[in-house]
Short mmCIF file of C-alpha atoms in Angstrom, two decimals:
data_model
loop_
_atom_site.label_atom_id
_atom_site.label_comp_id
_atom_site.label_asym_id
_atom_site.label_seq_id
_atom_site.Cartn_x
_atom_site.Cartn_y
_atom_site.Cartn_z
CA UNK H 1 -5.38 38.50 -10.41
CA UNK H 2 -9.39 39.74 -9.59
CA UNK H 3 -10.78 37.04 -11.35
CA UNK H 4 -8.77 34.31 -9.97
CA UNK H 5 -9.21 35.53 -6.51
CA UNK H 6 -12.45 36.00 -6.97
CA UNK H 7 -12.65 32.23 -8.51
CA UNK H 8 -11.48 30.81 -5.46
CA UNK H 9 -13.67 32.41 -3.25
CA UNK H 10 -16.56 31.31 -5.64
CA UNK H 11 -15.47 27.98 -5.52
CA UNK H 12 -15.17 27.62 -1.65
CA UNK H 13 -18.67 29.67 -0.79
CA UNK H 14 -20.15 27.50 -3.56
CA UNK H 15 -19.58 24.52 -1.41
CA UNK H 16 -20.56 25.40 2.01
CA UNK H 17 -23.95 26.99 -0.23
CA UNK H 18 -24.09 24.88 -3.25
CA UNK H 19 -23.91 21.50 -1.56
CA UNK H 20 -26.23 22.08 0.87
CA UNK H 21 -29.10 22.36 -1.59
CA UNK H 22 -27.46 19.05 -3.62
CA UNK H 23 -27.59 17.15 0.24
CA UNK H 24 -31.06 18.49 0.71
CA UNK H 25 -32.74 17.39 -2.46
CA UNK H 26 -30.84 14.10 -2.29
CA UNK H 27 -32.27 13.34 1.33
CA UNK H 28 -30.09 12.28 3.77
CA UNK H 29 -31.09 9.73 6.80
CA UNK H 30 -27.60 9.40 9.21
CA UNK H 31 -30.45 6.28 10.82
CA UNK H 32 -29.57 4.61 7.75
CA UNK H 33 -26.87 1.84 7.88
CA UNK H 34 -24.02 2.39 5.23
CA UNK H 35 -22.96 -0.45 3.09
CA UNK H 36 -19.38 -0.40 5.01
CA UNK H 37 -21.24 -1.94 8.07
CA UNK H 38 -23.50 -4.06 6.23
CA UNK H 39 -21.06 -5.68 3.57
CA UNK H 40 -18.15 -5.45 6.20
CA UNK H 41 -15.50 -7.84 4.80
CA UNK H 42 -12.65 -6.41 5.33
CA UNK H 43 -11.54 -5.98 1.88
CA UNK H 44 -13.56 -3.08 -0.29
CA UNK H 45 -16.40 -2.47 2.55
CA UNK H 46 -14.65 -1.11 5.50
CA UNK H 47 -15.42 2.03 7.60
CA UNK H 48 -13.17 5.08 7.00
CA UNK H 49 -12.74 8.84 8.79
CA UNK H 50 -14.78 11.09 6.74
CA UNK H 51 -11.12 12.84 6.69
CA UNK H 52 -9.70 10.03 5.64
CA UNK H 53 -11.80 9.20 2.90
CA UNK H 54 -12.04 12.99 1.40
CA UNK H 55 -8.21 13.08 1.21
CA UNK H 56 -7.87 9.65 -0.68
CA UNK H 57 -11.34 10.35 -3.05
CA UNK H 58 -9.18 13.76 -3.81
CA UNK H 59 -6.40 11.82 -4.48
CA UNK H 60 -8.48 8.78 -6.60
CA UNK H 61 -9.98 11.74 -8.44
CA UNK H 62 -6.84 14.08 -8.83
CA UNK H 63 -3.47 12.78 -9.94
CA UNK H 64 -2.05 14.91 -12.82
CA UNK H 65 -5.73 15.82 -14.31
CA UNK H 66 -6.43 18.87 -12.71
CA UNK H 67 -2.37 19.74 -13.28
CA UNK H 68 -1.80 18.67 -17.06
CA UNK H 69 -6.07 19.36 -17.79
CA UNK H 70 -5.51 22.72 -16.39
CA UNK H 71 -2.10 23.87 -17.82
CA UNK H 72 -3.31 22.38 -21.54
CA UNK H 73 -6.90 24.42 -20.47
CA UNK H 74 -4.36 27.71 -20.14
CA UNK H 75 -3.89 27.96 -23.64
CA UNK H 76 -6.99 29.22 -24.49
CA UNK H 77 -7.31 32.04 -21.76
CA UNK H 78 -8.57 33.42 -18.94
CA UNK H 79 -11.81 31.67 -20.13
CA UNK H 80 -10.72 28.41 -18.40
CA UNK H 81 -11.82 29.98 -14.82
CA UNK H 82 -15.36 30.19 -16.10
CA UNK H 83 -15.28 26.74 -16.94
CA UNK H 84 -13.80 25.52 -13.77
CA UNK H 85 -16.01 27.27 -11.72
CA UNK H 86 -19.04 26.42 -12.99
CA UNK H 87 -18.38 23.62 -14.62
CA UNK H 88 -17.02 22.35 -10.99
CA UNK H 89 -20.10 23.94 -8.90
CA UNK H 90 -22.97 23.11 -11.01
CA UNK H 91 -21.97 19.75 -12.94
CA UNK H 92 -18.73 18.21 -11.58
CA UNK H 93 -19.28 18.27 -8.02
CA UNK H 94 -23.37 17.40 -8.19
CA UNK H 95 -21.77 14.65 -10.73
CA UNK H 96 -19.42 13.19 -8.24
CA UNK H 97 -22.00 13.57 -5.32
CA UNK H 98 -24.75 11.34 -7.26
CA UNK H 99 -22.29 9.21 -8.09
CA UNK H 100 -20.73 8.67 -4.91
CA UNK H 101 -24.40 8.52 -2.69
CA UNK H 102 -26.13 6.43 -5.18
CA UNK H 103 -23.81 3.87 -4.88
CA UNK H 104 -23.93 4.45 -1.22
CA UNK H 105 -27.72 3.49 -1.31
CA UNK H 106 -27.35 0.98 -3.34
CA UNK H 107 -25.55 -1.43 -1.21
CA UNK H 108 -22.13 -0.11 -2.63
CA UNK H 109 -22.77 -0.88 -6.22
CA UNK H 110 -20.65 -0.22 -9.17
CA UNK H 111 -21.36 2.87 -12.11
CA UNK H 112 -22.52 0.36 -14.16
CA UNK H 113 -25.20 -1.04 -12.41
CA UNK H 114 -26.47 2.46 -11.17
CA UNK H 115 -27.18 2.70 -14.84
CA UNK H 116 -28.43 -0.41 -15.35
CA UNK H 117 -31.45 0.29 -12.58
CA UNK H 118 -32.26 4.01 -14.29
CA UNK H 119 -31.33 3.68 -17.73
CA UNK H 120 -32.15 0.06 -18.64
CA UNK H 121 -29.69 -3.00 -19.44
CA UNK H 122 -29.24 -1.84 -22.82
CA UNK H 123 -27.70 1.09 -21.61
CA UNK H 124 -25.55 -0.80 -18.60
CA UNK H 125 -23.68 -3.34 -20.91
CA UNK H 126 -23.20 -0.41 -23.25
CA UNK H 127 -21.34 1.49 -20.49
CA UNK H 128 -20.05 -1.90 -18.29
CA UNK H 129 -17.83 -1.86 -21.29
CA UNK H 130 -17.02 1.91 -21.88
CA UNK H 131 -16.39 2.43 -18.29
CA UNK H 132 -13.90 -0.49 -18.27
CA UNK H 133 -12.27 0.78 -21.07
CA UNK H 134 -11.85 3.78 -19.47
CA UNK H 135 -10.13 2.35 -16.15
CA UNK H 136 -7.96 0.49 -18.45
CA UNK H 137 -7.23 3.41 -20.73
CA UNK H 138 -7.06 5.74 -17.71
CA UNK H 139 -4.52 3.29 -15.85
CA UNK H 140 -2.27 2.30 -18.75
CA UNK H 141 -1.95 6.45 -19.50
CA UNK H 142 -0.63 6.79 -16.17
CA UNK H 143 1.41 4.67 -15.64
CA UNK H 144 3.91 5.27 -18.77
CA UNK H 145 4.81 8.54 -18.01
CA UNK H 146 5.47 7.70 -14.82
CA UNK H 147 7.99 4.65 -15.78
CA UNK H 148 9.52 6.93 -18.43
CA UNK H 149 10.40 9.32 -15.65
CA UNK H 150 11.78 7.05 -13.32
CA UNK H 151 13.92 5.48 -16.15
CA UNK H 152 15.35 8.70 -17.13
CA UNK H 153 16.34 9.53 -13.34
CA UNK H 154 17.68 6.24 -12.19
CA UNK H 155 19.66 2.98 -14.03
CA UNK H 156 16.28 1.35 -14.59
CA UNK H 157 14.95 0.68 -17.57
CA UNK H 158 11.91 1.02 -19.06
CA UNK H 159 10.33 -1.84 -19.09
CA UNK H 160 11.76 -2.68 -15.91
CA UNK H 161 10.36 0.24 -14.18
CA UNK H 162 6.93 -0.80 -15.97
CA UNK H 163 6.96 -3.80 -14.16
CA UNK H 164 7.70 -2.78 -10.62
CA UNK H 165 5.08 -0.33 -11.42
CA UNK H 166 2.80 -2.95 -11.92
CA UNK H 167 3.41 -5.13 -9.20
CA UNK H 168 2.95 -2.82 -7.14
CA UNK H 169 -0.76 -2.41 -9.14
CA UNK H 170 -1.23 -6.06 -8.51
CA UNK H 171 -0.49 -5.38 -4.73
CA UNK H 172 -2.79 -2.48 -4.05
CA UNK H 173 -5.48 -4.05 -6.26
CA UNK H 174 -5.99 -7.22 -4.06
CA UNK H 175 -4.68 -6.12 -0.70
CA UNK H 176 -7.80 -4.55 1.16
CA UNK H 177 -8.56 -1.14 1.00
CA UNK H 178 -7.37 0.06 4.75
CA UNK H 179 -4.23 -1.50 4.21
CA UNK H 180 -2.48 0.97 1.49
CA UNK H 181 -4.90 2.88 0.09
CA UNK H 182 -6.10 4.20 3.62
CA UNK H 183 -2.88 4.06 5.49
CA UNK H 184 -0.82 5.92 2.94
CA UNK H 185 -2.97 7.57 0.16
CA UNK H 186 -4.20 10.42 2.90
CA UNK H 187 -0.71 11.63 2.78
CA UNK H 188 -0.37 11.65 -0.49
CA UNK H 189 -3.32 13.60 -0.59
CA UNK H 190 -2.24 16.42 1.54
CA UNK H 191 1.36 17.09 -0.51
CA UNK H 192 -0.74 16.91 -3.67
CA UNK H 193 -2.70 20.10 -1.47
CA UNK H 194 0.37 21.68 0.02
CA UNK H 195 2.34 21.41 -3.93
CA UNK H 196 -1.04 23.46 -5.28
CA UNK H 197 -1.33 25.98 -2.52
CA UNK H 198 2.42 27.04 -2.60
CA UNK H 199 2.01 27.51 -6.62
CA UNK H 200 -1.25 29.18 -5.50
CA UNK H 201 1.08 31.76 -2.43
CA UNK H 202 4.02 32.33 -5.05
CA UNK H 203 1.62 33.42 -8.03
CA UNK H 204 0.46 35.94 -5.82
CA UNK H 205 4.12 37.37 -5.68
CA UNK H 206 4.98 36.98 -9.26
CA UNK H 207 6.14 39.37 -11.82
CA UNK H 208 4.22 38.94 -14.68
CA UNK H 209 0.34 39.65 -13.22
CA UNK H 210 -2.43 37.09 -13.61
CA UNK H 211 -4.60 37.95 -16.16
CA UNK H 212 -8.19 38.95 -15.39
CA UNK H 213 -11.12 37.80 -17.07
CA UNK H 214 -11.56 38.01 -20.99
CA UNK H 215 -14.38 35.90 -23.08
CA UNK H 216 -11.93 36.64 -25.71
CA UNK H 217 -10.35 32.87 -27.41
CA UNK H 218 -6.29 33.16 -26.66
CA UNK H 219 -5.50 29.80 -27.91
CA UNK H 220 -2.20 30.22 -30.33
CA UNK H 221 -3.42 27.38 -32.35
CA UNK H 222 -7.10 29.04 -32.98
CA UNK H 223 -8.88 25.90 -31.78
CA UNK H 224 -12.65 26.48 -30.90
CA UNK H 225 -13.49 26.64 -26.95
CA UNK H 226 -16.61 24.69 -27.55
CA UNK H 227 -16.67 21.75 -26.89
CA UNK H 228 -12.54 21.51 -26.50
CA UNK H 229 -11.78 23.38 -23.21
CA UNK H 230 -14.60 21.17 -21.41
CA UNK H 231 -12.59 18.11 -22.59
CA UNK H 232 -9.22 19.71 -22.34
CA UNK H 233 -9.99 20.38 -18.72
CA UNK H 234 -12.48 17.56 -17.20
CA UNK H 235 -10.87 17.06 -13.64
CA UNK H 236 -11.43 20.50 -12.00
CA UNK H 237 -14.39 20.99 -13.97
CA UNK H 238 -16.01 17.42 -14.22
CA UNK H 239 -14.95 14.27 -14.94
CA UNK H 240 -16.68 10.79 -15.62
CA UNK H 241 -13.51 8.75 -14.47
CA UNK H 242 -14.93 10.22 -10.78
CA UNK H 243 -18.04 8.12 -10.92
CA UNK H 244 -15.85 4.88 -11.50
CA UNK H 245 -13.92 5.66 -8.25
CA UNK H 246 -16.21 7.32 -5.82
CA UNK H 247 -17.76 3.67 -5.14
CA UNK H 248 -14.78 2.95 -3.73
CA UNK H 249 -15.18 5.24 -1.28
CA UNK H 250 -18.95 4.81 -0.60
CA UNK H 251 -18.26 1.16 0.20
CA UNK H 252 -16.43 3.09 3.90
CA UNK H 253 -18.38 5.84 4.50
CA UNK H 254 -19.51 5.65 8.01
CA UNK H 255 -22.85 8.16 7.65
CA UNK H 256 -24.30 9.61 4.92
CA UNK H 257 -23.82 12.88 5.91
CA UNK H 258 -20.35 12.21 5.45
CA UNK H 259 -20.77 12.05 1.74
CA UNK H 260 -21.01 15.68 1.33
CA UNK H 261 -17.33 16.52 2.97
CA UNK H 262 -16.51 13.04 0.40
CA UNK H 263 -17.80 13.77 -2.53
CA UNK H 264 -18.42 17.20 -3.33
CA UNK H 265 -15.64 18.92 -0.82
CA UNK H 266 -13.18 16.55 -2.83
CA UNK H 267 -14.11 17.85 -6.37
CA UNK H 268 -14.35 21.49 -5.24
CA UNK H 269 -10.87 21.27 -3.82
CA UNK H 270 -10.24 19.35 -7.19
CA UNK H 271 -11.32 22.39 -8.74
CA UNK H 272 -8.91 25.06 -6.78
CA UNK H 273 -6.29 23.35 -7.86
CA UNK H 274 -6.84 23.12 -11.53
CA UNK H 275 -7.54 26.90 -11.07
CA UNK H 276 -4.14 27.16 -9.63
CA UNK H 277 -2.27 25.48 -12.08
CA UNK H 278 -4.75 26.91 -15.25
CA UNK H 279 -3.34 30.47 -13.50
CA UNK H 280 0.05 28.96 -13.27
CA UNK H 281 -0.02 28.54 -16.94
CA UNK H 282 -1.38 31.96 -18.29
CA UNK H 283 1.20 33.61 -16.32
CA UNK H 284 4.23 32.16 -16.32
CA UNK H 285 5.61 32.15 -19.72
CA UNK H 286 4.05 35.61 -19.92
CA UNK H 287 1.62 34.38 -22.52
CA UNK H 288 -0.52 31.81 -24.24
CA UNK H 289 1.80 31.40 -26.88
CA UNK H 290 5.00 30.90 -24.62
CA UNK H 291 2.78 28.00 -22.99
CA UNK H 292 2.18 26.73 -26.15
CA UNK H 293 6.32 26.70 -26.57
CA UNK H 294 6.89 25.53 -23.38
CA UNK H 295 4.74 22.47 -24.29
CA UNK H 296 6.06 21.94 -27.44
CA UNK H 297 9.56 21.59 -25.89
CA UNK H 298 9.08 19.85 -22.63
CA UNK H 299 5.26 18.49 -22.31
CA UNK H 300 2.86 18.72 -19.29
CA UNK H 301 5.46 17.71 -16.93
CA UNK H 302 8.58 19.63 -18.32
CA UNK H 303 5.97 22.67 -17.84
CA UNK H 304 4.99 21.49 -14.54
CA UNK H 305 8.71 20.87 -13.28
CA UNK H 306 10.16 23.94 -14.61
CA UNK H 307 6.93 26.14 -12.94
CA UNK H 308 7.76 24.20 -9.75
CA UNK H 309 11.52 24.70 -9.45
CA UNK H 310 11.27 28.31 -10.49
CA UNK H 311 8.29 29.53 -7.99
CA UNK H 312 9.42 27.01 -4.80
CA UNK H 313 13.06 26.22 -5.68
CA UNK H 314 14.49 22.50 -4.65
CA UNK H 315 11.37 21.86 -2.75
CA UNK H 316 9.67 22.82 -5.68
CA UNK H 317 11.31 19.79 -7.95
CA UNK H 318 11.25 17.94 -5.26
CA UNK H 319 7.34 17.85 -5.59
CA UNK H 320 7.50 17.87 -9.27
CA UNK H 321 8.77 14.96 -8.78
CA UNK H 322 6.84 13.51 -6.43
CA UNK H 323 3.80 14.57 -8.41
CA UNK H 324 5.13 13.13 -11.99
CA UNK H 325 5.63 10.01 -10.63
CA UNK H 326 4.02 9.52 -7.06
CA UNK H 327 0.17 10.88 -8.27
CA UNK H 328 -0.68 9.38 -11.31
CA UNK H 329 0.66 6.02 -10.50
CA UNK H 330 -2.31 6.29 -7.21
CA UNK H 331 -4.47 6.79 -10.11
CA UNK H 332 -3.73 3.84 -12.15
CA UNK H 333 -3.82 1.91 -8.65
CA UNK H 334 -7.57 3.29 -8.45
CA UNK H 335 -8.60 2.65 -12.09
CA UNK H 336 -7.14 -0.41 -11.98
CA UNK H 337 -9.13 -1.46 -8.59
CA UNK H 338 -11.65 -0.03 -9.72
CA UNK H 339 -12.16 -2.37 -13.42
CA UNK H 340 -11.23 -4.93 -11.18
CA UNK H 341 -14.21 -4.35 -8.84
CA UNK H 342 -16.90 -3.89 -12.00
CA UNK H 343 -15.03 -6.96 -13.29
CA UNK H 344 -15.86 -8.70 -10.02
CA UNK H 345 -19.43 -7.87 -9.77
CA UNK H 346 -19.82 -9.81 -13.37
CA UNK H 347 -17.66 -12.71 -12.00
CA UNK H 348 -19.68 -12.84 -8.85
CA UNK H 349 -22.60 -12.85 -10.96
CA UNK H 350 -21.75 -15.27 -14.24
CA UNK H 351 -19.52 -17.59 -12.25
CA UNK H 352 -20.55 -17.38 -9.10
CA UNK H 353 -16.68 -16.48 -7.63
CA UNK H 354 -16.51 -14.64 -4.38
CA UNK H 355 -14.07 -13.49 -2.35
CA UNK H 356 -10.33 -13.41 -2.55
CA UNK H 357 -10.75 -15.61 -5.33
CA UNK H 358 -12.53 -13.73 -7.57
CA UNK H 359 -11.20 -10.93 -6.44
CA UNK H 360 -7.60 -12.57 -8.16
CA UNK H 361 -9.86 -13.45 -11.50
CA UNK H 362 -11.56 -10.35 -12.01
CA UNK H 363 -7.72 -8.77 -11.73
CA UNK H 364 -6.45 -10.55 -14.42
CA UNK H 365 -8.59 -9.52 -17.54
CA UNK H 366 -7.83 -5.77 -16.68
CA UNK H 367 -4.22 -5.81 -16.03
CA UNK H 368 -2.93 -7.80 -19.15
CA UNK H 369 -4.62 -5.23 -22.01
CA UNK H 370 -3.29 -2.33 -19.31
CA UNK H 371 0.17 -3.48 -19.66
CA UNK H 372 0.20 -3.82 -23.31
CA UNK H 373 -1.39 -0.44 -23.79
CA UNK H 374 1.37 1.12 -21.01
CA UNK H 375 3.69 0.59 -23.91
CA UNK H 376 2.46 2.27 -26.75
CA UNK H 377 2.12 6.45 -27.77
CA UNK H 378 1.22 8.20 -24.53
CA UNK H 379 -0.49 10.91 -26.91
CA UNK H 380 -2.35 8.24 -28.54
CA UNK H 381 -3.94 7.00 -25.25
CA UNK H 382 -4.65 10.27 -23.64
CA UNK H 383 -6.76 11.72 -26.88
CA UNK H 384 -9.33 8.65 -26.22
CA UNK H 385 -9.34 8.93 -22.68
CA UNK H 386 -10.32 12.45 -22.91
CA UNK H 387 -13.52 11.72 -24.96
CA UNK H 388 -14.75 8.40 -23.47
CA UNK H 389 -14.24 10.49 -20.09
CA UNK H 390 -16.66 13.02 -20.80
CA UNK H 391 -19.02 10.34 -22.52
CA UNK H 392 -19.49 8.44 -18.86
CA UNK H 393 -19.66 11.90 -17.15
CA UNK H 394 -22.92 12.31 -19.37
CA UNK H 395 -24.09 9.33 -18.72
CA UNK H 396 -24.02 9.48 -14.95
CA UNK H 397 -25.53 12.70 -14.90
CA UNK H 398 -28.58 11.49 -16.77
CA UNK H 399 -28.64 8.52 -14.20
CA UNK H 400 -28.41 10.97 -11.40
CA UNK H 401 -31.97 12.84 -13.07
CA UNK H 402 -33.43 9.55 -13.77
CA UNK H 403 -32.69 8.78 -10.30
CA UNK H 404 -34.50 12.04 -8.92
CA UNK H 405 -37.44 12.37 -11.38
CA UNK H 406 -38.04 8.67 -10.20
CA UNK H 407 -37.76 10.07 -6.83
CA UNK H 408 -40.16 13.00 -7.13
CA UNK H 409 -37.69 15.15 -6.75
CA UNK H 410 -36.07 18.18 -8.26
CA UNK H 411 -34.46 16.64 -10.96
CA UNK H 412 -33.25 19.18 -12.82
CA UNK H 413 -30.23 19.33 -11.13
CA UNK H 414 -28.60 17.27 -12.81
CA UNK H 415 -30.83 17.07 -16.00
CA UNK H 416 -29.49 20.91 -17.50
CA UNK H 417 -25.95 19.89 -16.77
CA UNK H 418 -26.86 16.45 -18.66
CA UNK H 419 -27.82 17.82 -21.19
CA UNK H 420 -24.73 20.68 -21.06
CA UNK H 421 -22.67 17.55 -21.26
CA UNK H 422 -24.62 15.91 -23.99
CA UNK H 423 -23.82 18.25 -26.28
CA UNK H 424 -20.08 19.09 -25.61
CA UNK H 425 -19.91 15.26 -25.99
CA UNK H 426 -21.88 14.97 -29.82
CA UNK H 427 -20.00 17.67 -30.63
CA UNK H 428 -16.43 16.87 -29.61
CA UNK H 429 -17.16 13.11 -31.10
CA UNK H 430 -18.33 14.52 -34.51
CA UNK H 431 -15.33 16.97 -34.91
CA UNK H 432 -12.28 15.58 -32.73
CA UNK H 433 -9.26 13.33 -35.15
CA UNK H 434 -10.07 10.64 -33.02
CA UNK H 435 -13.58 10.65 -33.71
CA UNK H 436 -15.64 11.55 -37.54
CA UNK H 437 -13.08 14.46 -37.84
CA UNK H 438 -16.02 16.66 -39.44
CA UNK H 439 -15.96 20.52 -40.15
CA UNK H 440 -16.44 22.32 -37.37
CA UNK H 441 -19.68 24.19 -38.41
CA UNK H 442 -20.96 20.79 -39.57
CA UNK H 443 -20.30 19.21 -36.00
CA UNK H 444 -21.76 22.16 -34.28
CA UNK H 445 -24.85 21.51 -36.62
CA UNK H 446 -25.70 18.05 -35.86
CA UNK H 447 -24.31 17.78 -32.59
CA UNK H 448 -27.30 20.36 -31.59
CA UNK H 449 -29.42 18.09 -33.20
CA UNK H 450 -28.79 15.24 -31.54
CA UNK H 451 -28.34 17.58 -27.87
CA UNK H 452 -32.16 18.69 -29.07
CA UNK H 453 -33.45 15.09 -29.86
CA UNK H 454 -32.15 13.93 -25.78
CA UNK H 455 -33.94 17.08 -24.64
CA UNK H 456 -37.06 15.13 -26.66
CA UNK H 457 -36.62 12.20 -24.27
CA UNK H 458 -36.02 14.17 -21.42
CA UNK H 459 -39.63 15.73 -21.85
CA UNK H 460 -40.73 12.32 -22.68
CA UNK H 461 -39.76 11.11 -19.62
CA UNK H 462 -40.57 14.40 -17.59
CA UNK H 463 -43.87 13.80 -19.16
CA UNK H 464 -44.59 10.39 -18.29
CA UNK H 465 -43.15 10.18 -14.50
CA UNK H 466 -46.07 13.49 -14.02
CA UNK H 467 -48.89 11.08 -15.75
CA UNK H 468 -48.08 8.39 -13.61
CA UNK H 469 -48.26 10.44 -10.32
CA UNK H 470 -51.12 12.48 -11.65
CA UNK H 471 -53.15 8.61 -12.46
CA UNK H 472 -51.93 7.43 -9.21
CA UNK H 473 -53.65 10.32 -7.12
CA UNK H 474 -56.81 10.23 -8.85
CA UNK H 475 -56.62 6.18 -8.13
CA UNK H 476 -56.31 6.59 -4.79
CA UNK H 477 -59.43 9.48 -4.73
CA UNK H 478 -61.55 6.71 -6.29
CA UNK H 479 -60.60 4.39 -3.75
#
C-alpha cells in the first residue's frame, strides 16, 4: 500500500512542480490572442472554462484506457506504478502539453501539420495517414464493445445498437463543439473521477493488502516488461491518441496559461486513475495469476464490473455500466471528430470546401471504414491500436524537441523521452505477432540499433541548430 500511496502523491506534487518547469521553457504570453477568438466560428473554435475544457480533454483522453491499459498493465506487477509515474510525469504529460500548446500557437492546427512544419512533408503525409488510421482504429474499437454490451442488456440487437451508436457519432461529429461535447462531456468527466476515487477509498479498506514495490516480472504468462508494459499501459503513462485530441481543445482555450490546468492536469489525473485501477488489479484476485483468470473468463470489463460491484455494491455496477458503455463511446465521438477535423484541413486545402459543408465531406471518408471495422474481432483491432498509438506518441515528442531546439530552448525535454519512446516502439514492432514477430533477443538487438541511429540524427540536428546560431553571432560581430 506504501508504494501506491506514495505514487499518488508523486503524481500530484509532480504537477504543481513538474509543469511549472514544462510552462516555463515553453513560454507563455496570456497578451497573446488564442485561436478560439481569432477563428471564432462557432463550430470547433469556441471559448471554453479552463474547467470545462480539463474535464472534457480528461474525458477525450480517458475512456476505458487508463481502466482496461491499467488492469492488463497489473499482470506484470507492482512494476506498473513505476511506469505510470514516470512515464506520466516525464513523457505523457510534457507529450500532451506540446501537443496541446503547439497547436494552440499554431492557429489551432491539426497533429499532422505540427509535424509537417518540424519534421518535413515527408514525415506529415507519413503520419496524416497513421494518425487517421488511428482515430479510425481507435473509434471503431470503442464502439463494439460498447454495442455488444448494450445488446446483451436490452432487446436490441447488435447491429442495431451499432447504428444508434453511430448516429449519434454523426451527431456529435458535425454539431459544434459547445453544443454536446461542452454541455454534457464535463459530467461525464467527473463520474469517470468519482468511479476511480471510490475504487481508490475502498482499496484502502480491503482485505488482501496492496502490494508494495518489486522490480521483480509477475506476469503469469512470462512476457518481457520491455517494451510490453509501456504499450500495455499507454493512457496513464502516455499516449499518442492524446495529441490527435488535445487540438480540439486548444481551438477554446481562452489564455494560454490555461493550457497547463488543460493539458498536463488532465493526463496527470489520467495517470491516478490508471494507478487506481493497475492497484485494483494486483489486489483483488489476490494475485497476478487470478487476474490473469479473471481475464480469461470475463475480459477487461467482466474484471472491471465484478471489481466495481464487489468494492461499491449497486452503485458500483451502476458505474460499471456507465463506464462500459457511456466512456468509450465519448471516445469514439472524439476520434471520430477528430479524423474528421484532419480530414477537413485536406478538404479545405485540395478542394477548397469550408464550412458546414466540408465539415459533412470530410465526415464521410472516416465513418464508413469505422463502421465496417466496428464489426469485426475486437482483439484484432485493439493489438494494432496499441502499436500505431505509441508510434504517433514518438513522433510528437520528436516534434515537440524539434520545436524547442528550433526555439533555442531546452529541448531536451522532450528529446530523452523521444528517444525512450523510440525504442519501446522498434522494439515492440520487431517482436509483437502483429508486427515481424522476431525473437526477443533479436528485437532487443536491432531495435537498439535503430534507437542508436535516431540518437545519430538527434546530434545531427543538435549539431547543426548550434552552427547556425554560433555563424549567426559572429555575422552580426562583423556587421
Amino acid at each position: 500500500m506504501f508504494t501506491f500511496l506514495i505514487s499518488i502523491a508523486v503524481l500530484i506534487i509532480g504537477y504543481f512542480v513538474y509543469s511549472k518547469v514544462v510552462e516555463h521553457i515553453f513560454g507563455i504570453n496570456d497578451q497573446n490572442k488564442t485561436p478560439a477568438y481569432t477563428n471564432k466560428e462557432g463550430i470547433d473554435y469556441s471559448p471554453m472554462p479552463w474547467w470545462k475544457a480539463s474535464l472534457i480533454q480528461l474525458l477525450n483522453i480517458a475512456g476505458l484506457g487508463p481502466i482496461f491499459g491499467a488492469v492488463a498493465g497489473a499482470l506484470y506487477g507492482p512494476v506498473a506504478f513505476i511506469w505510470i509515474v514516470v512515464g506520466c510525469l516525464i513523457a505523457g504529460a510534457v507529450h500532451d502539453y506540446f501537443s496541446g500548446m503547439l497547436s494552440l500557437r499554431h492557429n489551432g492546427a491539426q497533429f499532422p501539420s505540427l509535424v509537417g512544419r518540424y519534421l518535413g512533408n515527408n514525415m506529415k503525409i507519413v503520419i496524416n495517414f497513421v494518425s487517421i488510421v488511428l482515430m479510425i482504429l481507435v473509434a471503431a474499437a470503442f464502439t463494439a464493445g460498447p454495442a455488444q454490451l448494450i445488446a446483451s442488456l436490452t432487446p436490441l440487437s447488435f447491429s442495431f445498437a451499432l447504428a444508434l451508436i453511430f448516429v449519434y457519432f454523426l451527431v456529435a461529429a458535425v454539431l459544434p463543439v459547445n453544443r454536446i461535447i461542452g454541455r454534457i462531456y464535463p459530467i461525464f468527466g467527473a463520474i469517470l473521477i468519482f468511479m476511480a476515487v471510490s475504487i481508490g477509498v475502498a482499496l484502502l479498506f480491503t482485505e488482501n493488502p496492496i502490494p508494495n514495490l518489486t522490480l521483480e516480472n509477475l506476469h503469469p504468462g512470462e512476457l518481457p516488461i520491455w517494451p510490453l508494459l509501456m504499450v500495455t499501459i499507454s493512457c496513464g503513462a502516455i499516449s499518442g491518441f492524446h495529441s490527435t485530441q488535445s487540438p480540439i481543445l486548444a481551438r477554446t482555450i481562452k489564455r494560454e496559461s490555461d493550457g497547463r490546468k488543460v493539458f498536463y492536469g488532465a493526463m496527470v489525473a489520467e495517470g491516478i486513475i490508471a494507478l487506481i485501477w493497475a492497484a485494483a488489479g494486483m489486489t483483488f484476485f489476490g494475485s497476478t495469476g487470478g487476474l490473469q483468470e479473471a481475464l480469461a473468463v470475463g475480459g477487461p470489463a467482466g474484471v472491471v464490473n465484478e471489481i466495481s460491484t464487489s468494492f461499491l455494491g449497486a452503485l458500483g455496477g451502476i458505474l460499471a455500466i456507465l463506464g462500459v458503455i457511456i466512456l468509450p463511446i465519448t471516445t469514439g465521438d472524439t476520434a471520430l471528430r477528430s479524423s474528421r477535423m484532419m480530414v477537413s484541413e485536406l478538404v479545405e486545402k485540395f478542394f477548397k470546401v469550408r464550412g458546414l459543408k466540408g465539415v459533412l465531406l470530410a465526415t464521410i471518408p472516416v465513418t464508413i471504414p469505422t463502421i465496417w471495422l466496428a464489426t469485426i474481432d475486437y482483439t484484432f483491432l485493439w493489438r494494432y491500436v496499441g502499436g500505431t498509438n505509441q508510434l504517433v506518441a514518438t513522433v510528437m515528442l520528436w516534434t515537440a524537441a524539434m520545436y524547442l531546439l528550433e526555439s533555442r530552448k531546452f529541448h531536451w525535454i522532450c528529446g530523452i523521452p523521444a528517444l525512450f519512446m523510440t525504442g519501446v516502439v522498434s522494439t515492440y514492432f520487431l517482436y509483437a505477432p502483429e508486427g515481424f514477430s522476431l525473437a526477443y533477443e533479436r528485437s532487443l538487438a536491432i531495435g537498439g540499433g535503430i534507437t542508436l541511429l535516431v540518437a545519430v540524427w538527434y546530434v545531427y540536428k543538435i549539431r547543426k541548430a548550434h552552427l547556425q546560431v554560433t555563424n549567426g553571432a559572429a555575422s552580426q560581430n562583423i556587421a
